[in-house]
PDB file of C-alpha atoms in Angstrom:
ATOM      1  CA  UNK A   1       0.000   0.000   0.000  1.00  0.00           C
ATOM      2  CA  UNK A   2       1.246   3.506  -0.728  1.00  0.00           C
ATOM      3  CA  UNK A   3       2.985   5.313   2.109  1.00  0.00           C
ATOM      4  CA  UNK A   4       2.476   9.001   2.877  1.00  0.00           C
ATOM      5  CA  UNK A   5       0.702  11.466   0.586  1.00  0.00           C
ATOM      6  CA  UNK A   6       2.522  10.685  -2.656  1.00  0.00           C
ATOM      7  CA  UNK A   7      -0.499   9.012  -4.231  1.00  0.00           C
ATOM      8  CA  UNK A   8      -3.568  10.811  -2.880  1.00  0.00           C
ATOM      9  CA  UNK A   9      -5.975   9.482  -5.503  1.00  0.00           C
ATOM     10  CA  UNK A  10      -5.348   5.899  -4.487  1.00  0.00           C
ATOM     11  CA  UNK A  11      -4.204   6.267  -0.856  1.00  0.00           C
ATOM     12  CA  UNK A  12      -3.812   2.670   0.131  1.00  0.00           C
ATOM     13  CA  UNK A  13      -5.776   0.810  -2.484  1.00  0.00           C
ATOM     14  CA  UNK A  14      -5.293   0.620  -6.237  1.00  0.00           C
ATOM     15  CA  UNK A  15      -2.277   1.417  -8.416  1.00  0.00           C
ATOM     16  CA  UNK A  16      -2.203   4.450 -10.719  1.00  0.00           C
ATOM     17  CA  UNK A  17      -2.446   2.166 -13.741  1.00  0.00           C
ATOM     18  CA  UNK A  18      -5.612   0.512 -12.465  1.00  0.00           C
ATOM     19  CA  UNK A  19      -7.211   3.811 -11.444  1.00  0.00           C
ATOM     20  CA  UNK A  20      -6.722   5.038 -14.994  1.00  0.00           C
ATOM     21  CA  UNK A  21      -8.270   1.904 -16.445  1.00  0.00           C
ATOM     22  CA  UNK A  22     -11.944   2.104 -17.298  1.00  0.00           C
ATOM     23  CA  UNK A  23     -12.300  -1.658 -16.990  1.00  0.00           C
ATOM     24  CA  UNK A  24     -11.336  -2.017 -13.324  1.00  0.00           C
ATOM     25  CA  UNK A  25     -14.217  -3.478 -11.306  1.00  0.00           C
ATOM     26  CA  UNK A  26     -14.603  -2.286  -7.709  1.00  0.00           C
ATOM     27  CA  UNK A  27     -16.380  -4.436  -5.114  1.00  0.00           C
ATOM     28  CA  UNK A  28     -16.234  -2.423  -1.909  1.00  0.00           C
ATOM     29  CA  UNK A  29     -19.192  -1.586   0.337  1.00  0.00           C
ATOM     30  CA  UNK A  30     -17.525   1.592   1.596  1.00  0.00           C
ATOM     31  CA  UNK A  31     -16.932   3.192  -1.812  1.00  0.00           C
ATOM     32  CA  UNK A  32     -19.001   1.552  -4.530  1.00  0.00           C
ATOM     33  CA  UNK A  33     -17.000   2.322  -7.675  1.00  0.00           C
ATOM     34  CA  UNK A  34     -13.701   3.829  -8.847  1.00  0.00           C
ATOM     35  CA  UNK A  35     -14.943   7.415  -8.471  1.00  0.00           C
ATOM     36  CA  UNK A  36     -16.251   6.586  -4.995  1.00  0.00           C
ATOM     37  CA  UNK A  37     -12.855   5.119  -4.136  1.00  0.00           C
ATOM     38  CA  UNK A  38     -11.132   8.325  -5.216  1.00  0.00           C
ATOM     39  CA  UNK A  39     -13.590  10.483  -3.223  1.00  0.00           C
ATOM     40  CA  UNK A  40     -13.263   8.294  -0.138  1.00  0.00           C
ATOM     41  CA  UNK A  41      -9.471   8.337  -0.231  1.00  0.00           C
ATOM     42  CA  UNK A  42      -9.375  12.103  -0.750  1.00  0.00           C
ATOM     43  CA  UNK A  43     -11.671  12.562   2.279  1.00  0.00           C
ATOM     44  CA  UNK A  44      -9.543  10.122   4.283  1.00  0.00           C
ATOM     45  CA  UNK A  45      -6.280  11.918   3.475  1.00  0.00           C
ATOM     46  CA  UNK A  46      -7.834  15.313   4.181  1.00  0.00           C
ATOM     47  CA  UNK A  47      -9.095  14.241   7.618  1.00  0.00           C
ATOM     48  CA  UNK A  48      -5.999  12.149   8.448  1.00  0.00           C
ATOM     49  CA  UNK A  49      -3.078  13.989   6.817  1.00  0.00           C
ATOM     50  CA  UNK A  50      -0.535  11.611   8.384  1.00  0.00           C
ATOM     51  CA  UNK A  51      -2.386   8.481   7.163  1.00  0.00           C
ATOM     52  CA  UNK A  52      -0.093   5.599   6.315  1.00  0.00           C
ATOM     53  CA  UNK A  53      -0.567   1.885   5.895  1.00  0.00           C
ATOM     54  CA  UNK A  54       1.449  -1.070   7.036  1.00  0.00           C
ATOM     55  CA  UNK A  55       1.384  -4.196   4.902  1.00  0.00           C
ATOM     56  CA  UNK A  56       0.771  -7.092   7.289  1.00  0.00           C
ATOM     57  CA  UNK A  57       0.486  -9.961   4.815  1.00  0.00           C
ATOM     58  CA  UNK A  58       0.558 -10.489   1.051  1.00  0.00           C
ATOM     59  CA  UNK A  59      -0.380 -13.706  -0.740  1.00  0.00           C
ATOM     60  CA  UNK A  60      -0.407 -14.215  -4.520  1.00  0.00           C
ATOM     61  CA  UNK A  61      -1.560 -17.159  -6.593  1.00  0.00           C
ATOM     62  CA  UNK A  62      -2.271 -17.242 -10.339  1.00  0.00           C
ATOM     63  CA  UNK A  63      -4.149 -14.008 -11.154  1.00  0.00           C
ATOM     64  CA  UNK A  64      -5.178 -13.250  -7.533  1.00  0.00           C
ATOM     65  CA  UNK A  65      -3.484 -11.222  -4.807  1.00  0.00           C
ATOM     66  CA  UNK A  66      -4.647 -10.929  -1.191  1.00  0.00           C
ATOM     67  CA  UNK A  67      -3.404  -8.130   1.040  1.00  0.00           C
ATOM     68  CA  UNK A  68      -3.952  -7.604   4.773  1.00  0.00           C
ATOM     69  CA  UNK A  69      -3.036  -4.145   6.033  1.00  0.00           C
ATOM     70  CA  UNK A  70      -3.400  -1.761   8.958  1.00  0.00           C
ATOM     71  CA  UNK A  71      -4.004   1.936   8.367  1.00  0.00           C
ATOM     72  CA  UNK A  72      -2.744   4.468  10.922  1.00  0.00           C
ATOM     73  CA  UNK A  73      -3.438   8.163  11.257  1.00  0.00           C
ATOM     74  CA  UNK A  74      -4.471  11.066  13.466  1.00  0.00           C
ATOM     75  CA  UNK A  75      -7.751  12.831  12.762  1.00  0.00           C
ATOM     76  CA  UNK A  76      -7.135  16.538  12.175  1.00  0.00           C
ATOM     77  CA  UNK A  77     -10.187  17.236  10.007  1.00  0.00           C
ATOM     78  CA  UNK A  78     -13.831  16.236   9.757  1.00  0.00           C
ATOM     79  CA  UNK A  79     -14.348  12.722   8.429  1.00  0.00           C
ATOM     80  CA  UNK A  80     -17.771  11.686   7.154  1.00  0.00           C
ATOM     81  CA  UNK A  81     -19.507  14.043   9.553  1.00  0.00           C
ATOM     82  CA  UNK A  82     -17.306  13.191  12.547  1.00  0.00           C
ATOM     83  CA  UNK A  83     -15.586  16.321  13.878  1.00  0.00           C
ATOM     84  CA  UNK A  84     -11.825  16.292  14.355  1.00  0.00           C
ATOM     85  CA  UNK A  85     -10.698  15.441  17.871  1.00  0.00           C
ATOM     86  CA  UNK A  86      -7.012  14.691  17.325  1.00  0.00           C
ATOM     87  CA  UNK A  87      -7.499  10.989  17.981  1.00  0.00           C
ATOM     88  CA  UNK A  88      -4.992   8.474  16.636  1.00  0.00           C
ATOM     89  CA  UNK A  89      -6.463   5.375  15.009  1.00  0.00           C
ATOM     90  CA  UNK A  90      -5.229   1.987  13.815  1.00  0.00           C
ATOM     91  CA  UNK A  91      -7.680   0.294  11.444  1.00  0.00           C
ATOM     92  CA  UNK A  92      -7.307  -3.192   9.935  1.00  0.00           C
ATOM     93  CA  UNK A  93      -8.414  -3.992   6.409  1.00  0.00           C
ATOM     94  CA  UNK A  94      -8.129  -6.450   3.541  1.00  0.00           C
ATOM     95  CA  UNK A  95      -7.965  -6.148  -0.236  1.00  0.00           C
ATOM     96  CA  UNK A  96      -8.263  -8.829  -2.893  1.00  0.00           C
ATOM     97  CA  UNK A  97      -7.067  -8.050  -6.411  1.00  0.00           C
ATOM     98  CA  UNK A  98      -7.378  -9.776  -9.756  1.00  0.00           C
ATOM     99  CA  UNK A  99      -4.508  -8.955 -12.102  1.00  0.00           C
ATOM    100  CA  UNK A 100      -4.330  -9.279 -15.897  1.00  0.00           C
ATOM    101  CA  UNK A 101      -1.429  -8.165 -18.102  1.00  0.00           C
ATOM    102  CA  UNK A 102       0.228  -6.449 -15.133  1.00  0.00           C
ATOM    103  CA  UNK A 103      -2.858  -4.342 -14.323  1.00  0.00           C
ATOM    104  CA  UNK A 104      -5.404  -4.630 -11.572  1.00  0.00           C
ATOM    105  CA  UNK A 105      -8.714  -5.502 -13.207  1.00  0.00           C
ATOM    106  CA  UNK A 106     -10.721  -6.203 -10.084  1.00  0.00           C
ATOM    107  CA  UNK A 107     -10.574  -4.788  -6.556  1.00  0.00           C
ATOM    108  CA  UNK A 108     -12.476  -6.124  -3.563  1.00  0.00           C
ATOM    109  CA  UNK A 109     -11.641  -4.406  -0.301  1.00  0.00           C
ATOM    110  CA  UNK A 110     -12.991  -3.658   3.117  1.00  0.00           C
ATOM    111  CA  UNK A 111     -11.845  -2.285   6.449  1.00  0.00           C
ATOM    112  CA  UNK A 112     -13.144  -2.457  10.012  1.00  0.00           C
ATOM    113  CA  UNK A 113     -15.594   0.451   9.982  1.00  0.00           C
ATOM    114  CA  UNK A 114     -16.796  -0.210  13.537  1.00  0.00           C
ATOM    115  CA  UNK A 115     -13.241  -0.136  14.834  1.00  0.00           C
ATOM    116  CA  UNK A 116     -12.672   3.220  13.123  1.00  0.00           C
ATOM    117  CA  UNK A 117     -15.931   4.687  14.453  1.00  0.00           C
ATOM    118  CA  UNK A 118     -15.183   3.432  17.962  1.00  0.00           C
ATOM    119  CA  UNK A 119     -11.677   4.888  17.965  1.00  0.00           C
ATOM    120  CA  UNK A 120     -13.079   8.234  16.780  1.00  0.00           C
ATOM    121  CA  UNK A 121     -15.615   8.243  19.623  1.00  0.00           C
ATOM    122  CA  UNK A 122     -18.523   8.101  17.164  1.00  0.00           C
ATOM    123  CA  UNK A 123     -20.220   5.025  18.643  1.00  0.00           C
ATOM    124  CA  UNK A 124     -22.434   5.189  21.717  1.00  0.00           C
ATOM    125  CA  UNK A 125     -20.831   3.938  24.904  1.00  0.00           C
ATOM    126  CA  UNK A 126     -22.836   1.077  26.462  1.00  0.00           C
ATOM    127  CA  UNK A 127     -24.544   1.913  29.753  1.00  0.00           C
ATOM    128  CA  UNK A 128     -23.084   0.204  32.809  1.00  0.00           C
TER     129      UNK A 128
END
């Protein structure tokens, strides 16, 4: 996964070549399609300017690649309606790719949304 801000449009997901390809298929509940992926990652990098990802595991076989990662960052801007509170987060996620002719043709990814919301203080605290 890309480190730092050098690739804002794809911030931790799909290579520049795949983003430019009109035939890439996105299967991701958080973003929907390639334009949604770009919007989501722009919002993520705006709210978490220090966002970076750590590759935890990578497995490849035939035309498939599986990636397990953890994203880290500190919220300094609003993110999907959640006001900035300076909280640091560590969020696990997975991505599965299909590759053809050296290009990503299919992307299926997800991350732990509830973990992110909990770390940002956006989930109700259970009564004791």
